[in-house]
C-alpha positions as a LaTeX table, in Angstrom:
\begin{tabular}{lrrr}
\hline
Residue & $x$ (\AA) & $y$ (\AA) & $z$ (\AA) \\
\hline
Met1 & 51.42 & 60.67 & $-7.88$ \\
Asn2 & 54.35 & 60.82 & $-10.39$ \\
Leu3 & 56.54 & 63.66 & $-9.23$ \\
Pro4 & 58.54 & 65.63 & $-11.81$ \\
Glu5 & 62.22 & 64.92 & $-11.08$ \\
Asp6 & 63.05 & 68.56 & $-10.64$ \\
Ala7 & 59.94 & 69.57 & $-8.61$ \\
Val8 & 60.15 & 72.09 & $-5.81$ \\
Leu9 & 58.08 & 70.83 & $-2.91$ \\
Val10 & 55.87 & 73.09 & $-0.73$ \\
Asp11 & 54.18 & 72.01 & 2.42 \\
Thr12 & 51.08 & 74.22 & 3.24 \\
Arg13 & 50.11 & 72.51 & 6.54 \\
Pro14 & 50.29 & 74.44 & 9.88 \\
Arg15 & 53.85 & 75.05 & 11.02 \\
Pro16 & 53.75 & 72.57 & 13.91 \\
Ala17 & 52.79 & 69.73 & 11.55 \\
Tyr18 & 55.56 & 70.76 & 9.12 \\
Glu19 & 58.17 & 70.78 & 11.89 \\
Ala20 & 56.98 & 67.31 & 13.13 \\
Gly21 & 57.88 & 65.85 & 9.77 \\
His22 & 57.85 & 66.97 & 6.18 \\
Leu23 & 59.04 & 65.75 & 2.81 \\
Pro24 & 62.75 & 66.11 & 2.16 \\
Gly25 & 63.53 & 69.59 & 0.77 \\
Ala26 & 59.96 & 70.92 & 1.25 \\
Arg27 & 59.63 & 74.55 & 2.00 \\
His28 & 56.87 & 75.64 & 4.34 \\
Leu29 & 54.39 & 78.22 & 3.03 \\
Asp30 & 50.76 & 79.15 & 3.87 \\
Leu31 & 49.18 & 81.90 & 1.88 \\
Ser32 & 45.58 & 81.35 & 3.03 \\
Ala33 & 45.46 & 84.43 & 5.18 \\
Pro34 & 46.58 & 87.56 & 3.26 \\
Lys35 & 43.70 & 89.77 & 2.11 \\
Leu36 & 44.70 & 92.21 & $-0.64$ \\
Arg37 & 42.96 & 94.96 & $-2.47$ \\
Leu38 & 43.38 & 94.15 & $-6.22$ \\
Arg39 & 41.37 & 96.71 & $-8.22$ \\
Glu40 & 44.01 & 99.08 & $-9.79$ \\
Glu41 & 46.79 & 98.26 & $-12.11$ \\
Ala42 & 49.27 & 99.54 & $-9.53$ \\
Glu43 & 47.98 & 97.01 & $-6.94$ \\
Leu44 & 48.32 & 94.14 & $-9.49$ \\
Lys45 & 51.84 & 95.32 & $-10.21$ \\
Ala46 & 52.71 & 95.37 & $-6.41$ \\
Leu47 & 51.28 & 91.76 & $-6.07$ \\
Glu48 & 53.62 & 90.82 & $-8.98$ \\
Gly49 & 56.60 & 92.38 & $-7.18$ \\
Gly50 & 55.72 & 90.68 & $-3.94$ \\
Leu51 & 55.39 & 87.38 & $-5.58$ \\
Thr52 & 58.74 & 87.87 & $-7.36$ \\
Glu53 & 60.45 & 88.48 & $-3.92$ \\
Leu54 & 58.68 & 85.43 & $-2.54$ \\
Phe55 & 59.68 & 83.11 & $-5.38$ \\
Gln56 & 63.37 & 84.28 & $-5.27$ \\
Thr57 & 63.61 & 84.08 & $-1.38$ \\
Leu58 & 62.15 & 80.63 & $-1.17$ \\
Gly59 & 64.04 & 79.33 & $-4.22$ \\
Leu60 & 60.77 & 78.66 & $-6.04$ \\
Arg61 & 60.75 & 77.81 & $-9.80$ \\
Ser62 & 58.58 & 75.59 & $-12.00$ \\
Pro63 & 57.37 & 72.96 & $-11.40$ \\
Val64 & 56.03 & 73.37 & $-7.88$ \\
Val65 & 54.18 & 70.41 & $-6.11$ \\
Leu66 & 52.18 & 71.56 & $-3.07$ \\
Tyr67 & 50.85 & 69.05 & $-0.58$ \\
Asp68 & 48.52 & 69.06 & 2.35 \\
Glu69 & 46.04 & 66.78 & 4.21 \\
Gly70 & 43.48 & 66.69 & 1.55 \\
Leu71 & 42.21 & 69.25 & $-0.95$ \\
Thr72 & 42.14 & 72.04 & 1.65 \\
Ser73 & 41.37 & 75.74 & 1.05 \\
Arg74 & 44.76 & 76.39 & 2.56 \\
Leu75 & 46.48 & 74.28 & $-0.17$ \\
Cys76 & 44.47 & 75.67 & $-2.94$ \\
Arg77 & 44.72 & 79.33 & $-2.05$ \\
Thr78 & 48.52 & 79.01 & $-1.63$ \\
Ala79 & 48.77 & 77.17 & $-4.93$ \\
Phe80 & 46.62 & 79.79 & $-6.51$ \\
Phe81 & 48.89 & 82.59 & $-5.57$ \\
Leu82 & 51.96 & 80.68 & $-6.89$ \\
Gly83 & 50.20 & 79.78 & $-10.09$ \\
Leu84 & 48.86 & 83.33 & $-10.50$ \\
Gly85 & 52.45 & 84.46 & $-10.44$ \\
Gly86 & 53.18 & 82.18 & $-13.34$ \\
Leu87 & 54.64 & 79.02 & $-11.72$ \\
Glu88 & 53.45 & 75.63 & $-12.91$ \\
Val89 & 51.77 & 74.15 & $-9.84$ \\
Gln90 & 50.50 & 70.63 & $-9.01$ \\
Leu91 & 48.47 & 69.54 & $-5.96$ \\
Trp92 & 49.32 & 66.44 & $-3.93$ \\
Thr93 & 46.48 & 65.65 & $-1.51$ \\
Glu94 & 47.31 & 62.12 & $-0.37$ \\
Gly95 & 49.92 & 59.39 & $-0.52$ \\
Trp96 & 52.82 & 61.68 & 0.54 \\
Glu97 & 52.42 & 60.89 & 4.26 \\
Pro98 & 54.74 & 57.97 & 4.64 \\
Tyr99 & 57.59 & 60.12 & 3.23 \\
Ala100 & 57.15 & 63.11 & 5.57 \\
Thr101 & 59.96 & 62.12 & 7.94 \\
Glu102 & 62.42 & 65.13 & 7.38 \\
Lys103 & 62.71 & 67.47 & 10.52 \\
Glu104 & 65.38 & 69.78 & 9.14 \\
Glu105 & 64.21 & 72.86 & 7.27 \\
Pro106 & 65.98 & 73.34 & 3.91 \\
Lys107 & 68.01 & 76.42 & 3.14 \\
Pro108 & 67.16 & 77.04 & $-0.54$ \\
Glu109 & 69.29 & 78.94 & $-2.95$ \\
Arg110 & 67.82 & 82.21 & $-4.18$ \\
Thr111 & 66.45 & 81.95 & $-7.70$ \\
Glu112 & 66.04 & 84.76 & $-10.22$ \\
Val113 & 62.41 & 83.90 & $-11.22$ \\
Val114 & 60.32 & 86.90 & $-12.02$ \\
Ala115 & 56.58 & 86.62 & $-11.37$ \\
Lys116 & 54.20 & 87.52 & $-14.21$ \\
Leu117 & 50.60 & 87.54 & $-13.44$ \\
Arg118 & 48.25 & 85.07 & $-15.22$ \\
Arg119 & 45.40 & 87.48 & $-15.75$ \\
Asp120 & 43.20 & 84.73 & $-17.15$ \\
Trp121 & 43.24 & 83.13 & $-13.64$ \\
Leu122 & 42.10 & 86.24 & $-11.74$ \\
Leu123 & 39.01 & 88.30 & $-11.47$ \\
Thr124 & 39.14 & 91.85 & $-10.01$ \\
Ala125 & 35.96 & 93.29 & $-8.37$ \\
Asp126 & 35.10 & 95.29 & $-11.41$ \\
Glu127 & 35.41 & 92.20 & $-13.63$ \\
Ala128 & 33.44 & 90.05 & $-11.29$ \\
Ala129 & 30.66 & 92.72 & $-11.21$ \\
Arg130 & 30.19 & 92.22 & $-14.99$ \\
His131 & 30.92 & 88.58 & $-15.38$ \\
Pro132 & 28.00 & 86.71 & $-17.02$ \\
Leu133 & 28.58 & 83.45 & $-15.05$ \\
Leu134 & 29.74 & 83.98 & $-11.53$ \\
Leu135 & 29.45 & 81.20 & $-8.98$ \\
Asp136 & 29.26 & 81.84 & $-5.18$ \\
Val137 & 30.71 & 78.68 & $-3.52$ \\
Arg138 & 29.76 & 79.71 & 0.00 \\
Ser139 & 27.05 & 78.08 & 2.00 \\
Pro140 & 23.40 & 78.81 & 1.22 \\
Glu141 & 23.13 & 80.73 & 4.51 \\
Glu142 & 25.99 & 82.99 & 3.53 \\
Tyr143 & 24.65 & 83.42 & 0.07 \\
Gln144 & 21.28 & 84.39 & 1.30 \\
Gly145 & 22.79 & 86.96 & 3.73 \\
Lys146 & 21.69 & 85.07 & 6.88 \\
Val147 & 25.15 & 84.80 & 8.33 \\
His148 & 28.43 & 86.63 & 7.78 \\
Pro149 & 31.97 & 86.55 & 9.27 \\
Pro150 & 32.59 & 89.15 & 12.04 \\
Cys151 & 35.14 & 90.94 & 9.76 \\
Cys152 & 32.35 & 91.90 & 7.44 \\
Pro153 & 29.83 & 94.64 & 8.15 \\
Arg154 & 26.95 & 92.70 & 6.74 \\
Gly155 & 26.02 & 89.66 & 4.61 \\
Gly156 & 24.83 & 89.35 & 1.11 \\
Arg157 & 26.13 & 88.23 & $-2.35$ \\
Ile158 & 27.35 & 89.76 & $-5.64$ \\
Pro159 & 24.30 & 90.58 & $-7.70$ \\
Gly160 & 23.58 & 88.02 & $-10.40$ \\
Ser161 & 25.69 & 85.30 & $-8.84$ \\
Lys162 & 24.53 & 81.74 & $-8.56$ \\
Asn163 & 25.09 & 79.69 & $-5.45$ \\
Val164 & 27.03 & 76.43 & $-5.84$ \\
Pro165 & 28.27 & 75.31 & $-2.36$ \\
Leu166 & 31.77 & 74.07 & $-2.20$ \\
Glu167 & 30.69 & 70.63 & $-1.19$ \\
Leu168 & 29.52 & 70.00 & $-4.63$ \\
Phe169 & 33.08 & 70.44 & $-5.94$ \\
Leu170 & 34.41 & 67.77 & $-3.83$ \\
Ser171 & 32.58 & 65.16 & $-5.93$ \\
Pro172 & 33.68 & 66.25 & $-9.33$ \\
Glu173 & 32.28 & 63.29 & $-11.31$ \\
Gly174 & 29.38 & 64.63 & $-13.30$ \\
Leu175 & 29.88 & 68.04 & $-11.86$ \\
Leu176 & 29.82 & 69.84 & $-15.29$ \\
Glu177 & 26.56 & 68.12 & $-16.23$ \\
Arg178 & 24.93 & 69.11 & $-12.93$ \\
Leu179 & 26.03 & 72.75 & $-13.30$ \\
Gly180 & 25.27 & 72.87 & $-17.02$ \\
Leu181 & 28.79 & 73.83 & $-17.90$ \\
Gln182 & 31.02 & 72.83 & $-20.86$ \\
Pro183 & 34.83 & 72.35 & $-21.17$ \\
Gly184 & 36.39 & 75.52 & $-22.46$ \\
Gln185 & 33.71 & 77.71 & $-20.97$ \\
Glu186 & 34.79 & 80.66 & $-18.76$ \\
Val187 & 33.39 & 80.70 & $-15.21$ \\
Gly188 & 34.11 & 83.10 & $-12.30$ \\
Val189 & 34.15 & 81.87 & $-8.74$ \\
Tyr190 & 34.23 & 83.63 & $-5.43$ \\
Cys191 & 33.63 & 82.97 & $-1.72$ \\
His192 & 34.52 & 85.16 & 1.35 \\
Ser193 & 38.27 & 85.52 & 0.97 \\
Gly194 & 39.20 & 83.59 & $-2.24$ \\
Ala195 & 40.17 & 80.34 & $-0.37$ \\
Arg196 & 37.14 & 78.11 & $-0.81$ \\
Ser197 & 36.79 & 79.47 & $-4.37$ \\
Ala198 & 40.42 & 78.52 & $-5.03$ \\
Val199 & 39.39 & 74.89 & $-4.33$ \\
Ala200 & 36.46 & 75.31 & $-6.86$ \\
Phe201 & 38.96 & 76.99 & $-9.26$ \\
Phe202 & 41.40 & 73.94 & $-9.34$ \\
Val203 & 38.51 & 71.43 & $-9.60$ \\
Leu204 & 36.95 & 73.31 & $-12.57$ \\
Arg205 & 40.30 & 73.66 & $-14.19$ \\
Ser206 & 40.97 & 70.01 & $-13.96$ \\
Leu207 & 37.69 & 69.43 & $-15.80$ \\
Gly208 & 38.72 & 71.72 & $-18.66$ \\
Val209 & 36.67 & 74.82 & $-17.57$ \\
Arg210 & 38.44 & 78.14 & $-17.78$ \\
Ala211 & 37.81 & 79.14 & $-14.17$ \\
Arg212 & 38.80 & 82.61 & $-12.87$ \\
Asn213 & 39.00 & 83.25 & $-9.10$ \\
Tyr214 & 37.81 & 86.54 & $-7.60$ \\
Leu215 & 40.54 & 86.57 & $-4.96$ \\
Gly216 & 39.23 & 89.49 & $-2.99$ \\
Ser217 & 35.72 & 87.94 & $-2.81$ \\
Met218 & 33.08 & 89.21 & $-0.39$ \\
His219 & 35.71 & 90.56 & 2.07 \\
Glu220 & 37.00 & 93.04 & $-0.50$ \\
Trp221 & 33.57 & 93.58 & $-2.12$ \\
Leu222 & 32.04 & 94.73 & 1.18 \\
Gln223 & 35.13 & 96.76 & 2.14 \\
Glu224 & 34.77 & 98.62 & $-1.14$ \\
Gly225 & 31.08 & 99.38 & $-0.57$ \\
Leu226 & 29.92 & 97.57 & $-3.69$ \\
Pro227 & 26.26 & 96.72 & $-4.05$ \\
Thr228 & 24.89 & 93.36 & $-2.69$ \\
Glu229 & 21.77 & 91.19 & $-2.89$ \\
Pro230 & 19.39 & 90.43 & $-1.25$ \\
\hline
\end{tabular}
């Protein structure tokens, strides 16, 4: 991978792996866990403010190159947050390993970068509810409501959504043809917590599809008491 000369590096692996050896200058950041309610304008503004503080504290500015051991949901959800806040992000999934020898954690200088949400990256619950082409990237068992995580009161799916399990996105050659999609088309994606769907988001974007990720996904959908199928 050809890195931009002025790229800021972000390591999204678990903390012990980062401490055992990371790329020189790389910050450690994992945003795979936070679950936010994002339905009201005030909540979107609060996210913008939180991302601004994160960018400034970690010394983040464009371009940011995030790396992990493969195209993980941890990598993609973290990159999604940074890109959603307006940073230019690139994913580095392999080939970085021989250079991950640094043990000392950097002390970045604070930046003055202000986050501005890319709304064309994001779907809120209300937008997902009326989106004409919404893909559920969970397993068929989750989609059918047969299994669900313990944090959710029940299973089910967003009405009208189509099941396209995440595994299909990991072999992107011919993916658009298999899904009947065209470059330039807008598609919504969701899963349980917006992590697996972040993987699908970046794969679709790399193929020219205008993907939008419902970050709250089924976790938020069920917490809000919204209707489900089956």
